[in-house]
Tab-separated table of C-alpha atoms in Angstrom:
chain	number	residue	atom	x	y	z
A	260	MET	CA	0.000	0.000	0.000
A	261	LYS	CA	1.161	3.503	-0.833
A	262	GLN	CA	-0.169	6.719	0.696
A	263	ILE	CA	-0.867	9.274	-2.035
A	264	GLN	CA	-2.918	11.816	-0.052
A	265	PRO	CA	-3.474	12.273	3.697
A	266	ASP	CA	-6.657	10.183	3.515
A	267	LEU	CA	-6.075	8.144	0.353
A	268	TRP	CA	-4.032	4.962	-0.043
A	269	GLN	CA	-3.277	2.990	-3.197
A	270	THR	CA	-2.979	-0.788	-3.362
A	271	SER	CA	-0.263	-2.587	-5.288
A	272	PRO	CA	-0.995	-2.889	-9.025
A	273	ARG	CA	-3.174	-5.633	-10.405
A	274	VAL	CA	-2.070	-6.556	-13.928
A	275	ILE	CA	-4.970	-7.000	-16.366
A	276	ASP	CA	-2.946	-7.796	-19.481
A	277	ASP	CA	0.433	-6.953	-21.029
A	278	MET	CA	-0.368	-3.243	-21.205
A	279	VAL	CA	-3.081	-2.483	-18.657
A	280	ALA	CA	-2.949	-2.499	-14.857
A	281	THR	CA	-5.239	-1.214	-12.122
A	282	HIS	CA	-5.108	-0.109	-8.490
A	283	ALA	CA	-7.768	-0.016	-5.804
A	284	TYR	CA	-7.905	2.954	-3.419
A	285	LEU	CA	-8.676	3.051	0.287
A	286	LEU	CA	-10.405	6.260	1.319
A	287	ILE	CA	-9.892	6.834	5.047
A	288	ARG	CA	-12.911	8.367	6.785
A	289	PRO	CA	-13.981	8.656	10.442
A	290	SER	CA	-17.374	7.190	9.501
A	291	GLY	CA	-15.760	4.108	7.955
A	292	ASN	CA	-13.271	3.485	5.185
A	293	LEU	CA	-14.297	2.931	1.573
A	294	LEU	CA	-12.420	0.687	-0.850
A	295	LEU	CA	-12.906	1.982	-4.379
A	296	TYR	CA	-12.361	-0.386	-7.324
A	297	GLY	CA	-11.211	-4.007	-7.146
A	298	ILE	CA	-8.188	-5.951	-6.039
A	299	GLY	CA	-7.068	-9.337	-7.279
A	300	GLU	CA	-6.439	-12.678	-5.662
A	301	GLY	CA	-3.093	-12.983	-3.924
A	302	GLN	CA	-2.943	-9.382	-2.720
A	303	ASP	CA	-2.740	-10.480	0.909
A	304	ALA	CA	-0.173	-7.829	1.822
A	305	ASP	CA	-2.642	-5.159	0.701
A	306	LEU	CA	-5.386	-6.737	2.802
A	307	ASP	CA	-3.073	-6.758	5.825
A	308	ALA	CA	-2.302	-3.073	5.290
A	309	ILE	CA	-5.994	-2.255	4.871
A	310	GLU	CA	-6.703	-3.990	8.178
A	311	GLU	CA	-4.026	-1.893	9.903
A	312	LEU	CA	-5.635	1.235	8.425
A	313	GLY	CA	-9.039	0.420	9.897
A	314	GLY	CA	-10.597	-2.023	7.439
A	315	VAL	CA	-13.445	-1.385	5.010
A	316	VAL	CA	-17.170	-0.721	5.468
A	317	VAL	CA	-18.103	-0.673	1.761
A	318	GLN	CA	-16.203	-1.685	-1.382
A	319	VAL	CA	-17.546	0.250	-4.360
A	320	LEU	CA	-16.883	-0.883	-7.939
A	321	SER	CA	-17.100	1.510	-10.864
A	322	HIS	CA	-17.857	-1.257	-13.382
A	323	ARG	CA	-17.588	-4.961	-14.170
A	324	ASP	CA	-13.883	-5.029	-15.122
A	325	GLU	CA	-13.033	-4.631	-11.424
A	326	THR	CA	-14.644	-7.903	-10.397
A	327	SER	CA	-12.660	-10.933	-9.202
A	328	PRO	CA	-13.010	-13.718	-6.624
A	329	ALA	CA	-11.085	-11.412	-4.245
A	330	LEU	CA	-14.334	-9.484	-3.696
A	331	ASN	CA	-15.389	-12.210	-1.283
A	332	GLN	CA	-11.990	-12.096	0.444
A	333	VAL	CA	-12.587	-8.425	1.227
A	334	ARG	CA	-16.150	-9.069	2.385
A	335	HIS	CA	-15.250	-11.986	4.650
A	336	ARG	CA	-12.178	-10.345	6.163
A	337	PHE	CA	-13.728	-6.976	6.973
A	338	GLY	CA	-17.446	-7.682	7.158
A	339	SER	CA	-17.878	-5.073	4.438
A	340	ARG	CA	-20.619	-4.624	1.873
A	341	LEU	CA	-20.122	-4.661	-1.899
A	342	ALA	CA	-21.668	-1.894	-4.010
A	343	CYS	CA	-22.069	-1.282	-7.742
A	344	SER	CA	-24.563	0.168	-10.203
A	345	GLU	CA	-27.652	-1.799	-11.180
A	346	LEU	CA	-26.515	-2.485	-14.750
A	347	GLU	CA	-23.264	-4.096	-13.564
A	348	VAL	CA	-24.857	-6.496	-11.062
A	349	SER	CA	-25.280	-9.472	-13.402
A	350	SER	CA	-21.611	-9.443	-14.447
A	351	ILE	CA	-20.203	-8.821	-10.958
A	352	SER	CA	-22.443	-11.496	-9.401
A	353	VAL	CA	-20.401	-14.169	-11.177
A	354	ASP	CA	-17.769	-13.560	-8.476
A	355	ALA	CA	-19.704	-12.001	-5.588
A	356	GLU	CA	-23.289	-10.890	-5.037
A	357	PRO	CA	-23.493	-7.111	-4.479
A	358	ASP	CA	-25.178	-5.965	-1.262
A	359	LEU	CA	-25.887	-2.396	-2.306
A	360	ILE	CA	-27.070	-0.923	-5.616
A	361	VAL	CA	-25.860	2.659	-6.002
A	362	GLY	CA	-26.522	5.626	-8.258
A	363	PRO	CA	-26.686	9.417	-8.063
A	364	ASP	CA	-29.637	9.290	-5.649
A	365	CYS	CA	-27.956	6.874	-3.223
A	366	ASP	CA	-28.523	7.957	0.376
A	367	ASP	CA	-26.834	5.113	2.224
A	368	PRO	CA	-25.182	6.646	5.326
A	369	ALA	CA	-21.975	4.657	4.776
A	370	LEU	CA	-21.447	6.504	1.476
A	371	ALA	CA	-22.250	10.002	2.789
A	372	GLY	CA	-19.978	12.548	1.111
A	373	LEU	CA	-19.204	10.329	-1.878
A	374	GLU	CA	-20.950	11.737	-4.958
A	375	ILE	CA	-21.904	8.978	-7.386
A	376	ILE	CA	-22.043	9.958	-11.046
A	377	ASP	CA	-23.531	7.897	-13.870
A	378	THR	CA	-20.846	7.755	-16.572
A	379	PRO	CA	-21.806	5.080	-19.117
A	380	GLY	CA	-19.772	4.720	-22.280
A	381	HIS	CA	-16.994	2.284	-21.404
A	382	THR	CA	-19.780	-0.045	-20.238
A	383	ASP	CA	-23.480	0.705	-19.960
A	384	GLY	CA	-23.382	0.734	-16.150
A	385	SER	CA	-20.103	2.540	-15.455
A	386	ILE	CA	-20.109	5.036	-12.601
A	387	SER	CA	-17.601	7.564	-11.289
A	388	PHE	CA	-17.171	9.142	-7.855
A	389	ARG	CA	-16.307	12.588	-6.543
A	390	TYR	CA	-15.137	13.256	-2.999
A	391	GLU	CA	-14.301	16.506	-1.241
A	392	SER	CA	-11.552	15.593	1.181
A	393	PRO	CA	-11.547	17.370	4.558
A	394	HIS	CA	-7.843	17.860	3.895
A	395	GLY	CA	-8.681	20.399	1.191
A	396	LYS	CA	-8.548	18.586	-2.147
A	397	SER	CA	-11.255	17.108	-4.363
A	398	TYR	CA	-10.780	13.605	-5.771
A	399	LEU	CA	-12.430	12.432	-8.979
A	400	PHE	CA	-12.505	8.644	-9.386
A	401	THR	CA	-13.181	8.098	-13.084
A	402	GLY	CA	-13.119	4.294	-13.228
A	403	ASP	CA	-12.265	3.341	-16.813
A	404	THR	CA	-14.246	6.212	-18.335
A	405	ILE	CA	-11.045	8.161	-18.951
A	406	VAL	CA	-7.610	6.806	-18.030
A	407	PRO	CA	-3.933	7.810	-18.298
A	408	SER	CA	-2.098	6.035	-21.090
A	409	LEU	CA	1.620	6.489	-21.754
A	410	GLY	CA	1.649	10.185	-20.901
A	411	LYS	CA	-1.689	10.942	-22.543
A	412	TRP	CA	-5.339	10.206	-21.735
A	413	ALA	CA	-7.556	7.601	-23.365
A	414	THR	CA	-11.176	6.496	-23.558
A	415	PHE	CA	-12.318	3.006	-24.509
A	416	VAL	CA	-15.859	2.204	-25.630
A	417	VAL	CA	-16.628	-1.506	-25.118
A	418	ASP	CA	-19.711	-2.155	-27.218
A	419	GLN	CA	-20.102	-5.774	-26.109
A	420	TYR	CA	-20.621	-4.431	-22.571
A	421	GLY	CA	-23.185	-1.879	-23.724
A	422	GLY	CA	-20.768	1.024	-24.156
A	423	THR	CA	-21.521	3.564	-26.874
A	424	PHE	CA	-19.732	6.609	-28.284
A	425	GLU	CA	-22.781	8.756	-27.610
A	426	ALA	CA	-22.917	7.750	-23.946
A	427	MET	CA	-19.153	8.244	-23.560
A	428	GLU	CA	-19.407	11.756	-24.995
A	429	GLN	CA	-22.223	12.648	-22.607
A	430	SER	CA	-20.265	11.248	-19.658
A	431	LEU	CA	-17.140	13.210	-20.515
A	432	VAL	CA	-19.175	16.394	-20.823
A	433	LYS	CA	-20.606	15.651	-17.375
A	434	LEU	CA	-17.120	15.218	-15.854
A	435	ARG	CA	-15.501	18.139	-17.666
A	436	ASP	CA	-16.435	20.965	-15.300
A	437	MET	CA	-15.815	19.206	-11.997
A	438	GLU	CA	-12.367	20.805	-11.566
A	439	PRO	CA	-10.804	17.997	-9.511
A	440	ASP	CA	-7.499	18.455	-7.737
A	441	VAL	CA	-6.663	14.758	-8.153
A	442	VAL	CA	-7.960	12.392	-10.843
A	443	VAL	CA	-7.954	8.743	-9.778
A	444	PRO	CA	-8.786	6.289	-12.595
A	445	SER	CA	-9.085	2.550	-12.143
A	446	ALA	CA	-7.020	1.278	-15.085
A	447	PHE	CA	-3.869	2.829	-16.518
A	448	VAL	CA	-1.229	2.133	-19.155
A	449	GLY	CA	2.375	3.007	-18.312
A	450	GLU	CA	3.779	4.255	-15.026
A	451	VAL	CA	1.265	6.958	-14.072
A	452	SER	CA	-1.947	5.827	-12.382
A	453	CYS	CA	-3.384	8.970	-10.781
A	454	VAL	CA	-2.687	12.615	-11.550
A	455	GLU	CA	-2.810	15.914	-9.691
A	456	MET	CA	-4.345	18.703	-11.753
A	457	GLY	CA	-3.386	22.342	-12.194
A	458	GLU	CA	-5.948	25.061	-12.726
A	459	GLY	CA	-7.962	24.445	-15.898
A	460	GLU	CA	-5.918	21.359	-16.778
A	461	TRP	CA	-8.723	18.837	-16.414
A	462	ALA	CA	-11.122	20.705	-18.685
A	463	SER	CA	-8.400	20.881	-21.330
A	464	ILE	CA	-7.750	17.131	-21.069
A	465	VAL	CA	-11.433	16.315	-21.432
A	466	ASP	CA	-11.863	18.735	-24.329
A	467	HIS	CA	-9.062	16.974	-26.186
A	468	ARG	CA	-10.609	13.570	-25.572
A	469	LEU	CA	-13.998	14.824	-26.734
A	470	GLU	CA	-12.431	16.104	-29.927
A	471	ARG	CA	-10.754	12.742	-30.601
A	472	LEU	CA	-13.867	10.786	-29.659
A	473	ARG	CA	-16.014	12.781	-32.052
A	474	ALA	CA	-13.455	12.287	-34.806
A	475	ILE	CA	-13.556	8.484	-34.563
A	476	ALA	CA	-17.230	7.978	-33.640
A	477	PRO	CA	-19.235	6.005	-36.199
A	478	ALA	CA	-21.355	8.166	-38.465
C-alpha cells in the first residue's frame, strides 16, 4: 500500500494484461473506510495493510472489469458490503453478489460525502465518484471512463458491454467541469496511475478527448 494523499491509499498494481494495470484505493474516513475499485487474488499484503488502516465498510466498484473472486476475500475479512450500479450487477455477481445498488440518488449513510455519477460509455453501467476531502482537495474517481495512457489520456468504448460513443461523450461532458485536484482512474497504461491537476488542466484534457472521440465515432 502507498499513501498518495493524507486520507487516500493505493494498493499494489493488479495486472490486467500486457499493457493495462489497475489499483484499488482506500479512502480513510472517520465514519468508515471505503475501498474503491477491485483488487485481485493474492494481494494479501494489501489486505493486511488495509486492516491496519481500519478495514473497510463498503467496497464500491465503478464497473464490471473490477470484479474478481477477491471481492469475497474483502467481504469476509472486513465484514464489508459490496456496491455497484444496477446495470453491472449481473456481471459482478459471477464472483460475488453485491449488497448495495448505487446511483446518483444513493442515500446510504456509509457513502455520505461520496458523490456517485452515472458515466456510461466504457460499459453501460459505469459510474464515477467525486469526494471533497476534509484535507482540502477534491478527488475524482473516473473508473475506466477516462484513463492515463503512456503520458496521454484515453477512452475506450466496449460495445459488447453496452458502451456507446454517444454515452461516452455525454459522460465526458458531465465530468468536464468538476475541476478535480486529483484524478484517480481505475485502469492505466504506463507508469502513471493517478494525476494531480493544475488550474484548468482537467477541462483541457477532457476537451481533447472529446475532440478525438467525435473524430472516430461512427457516423
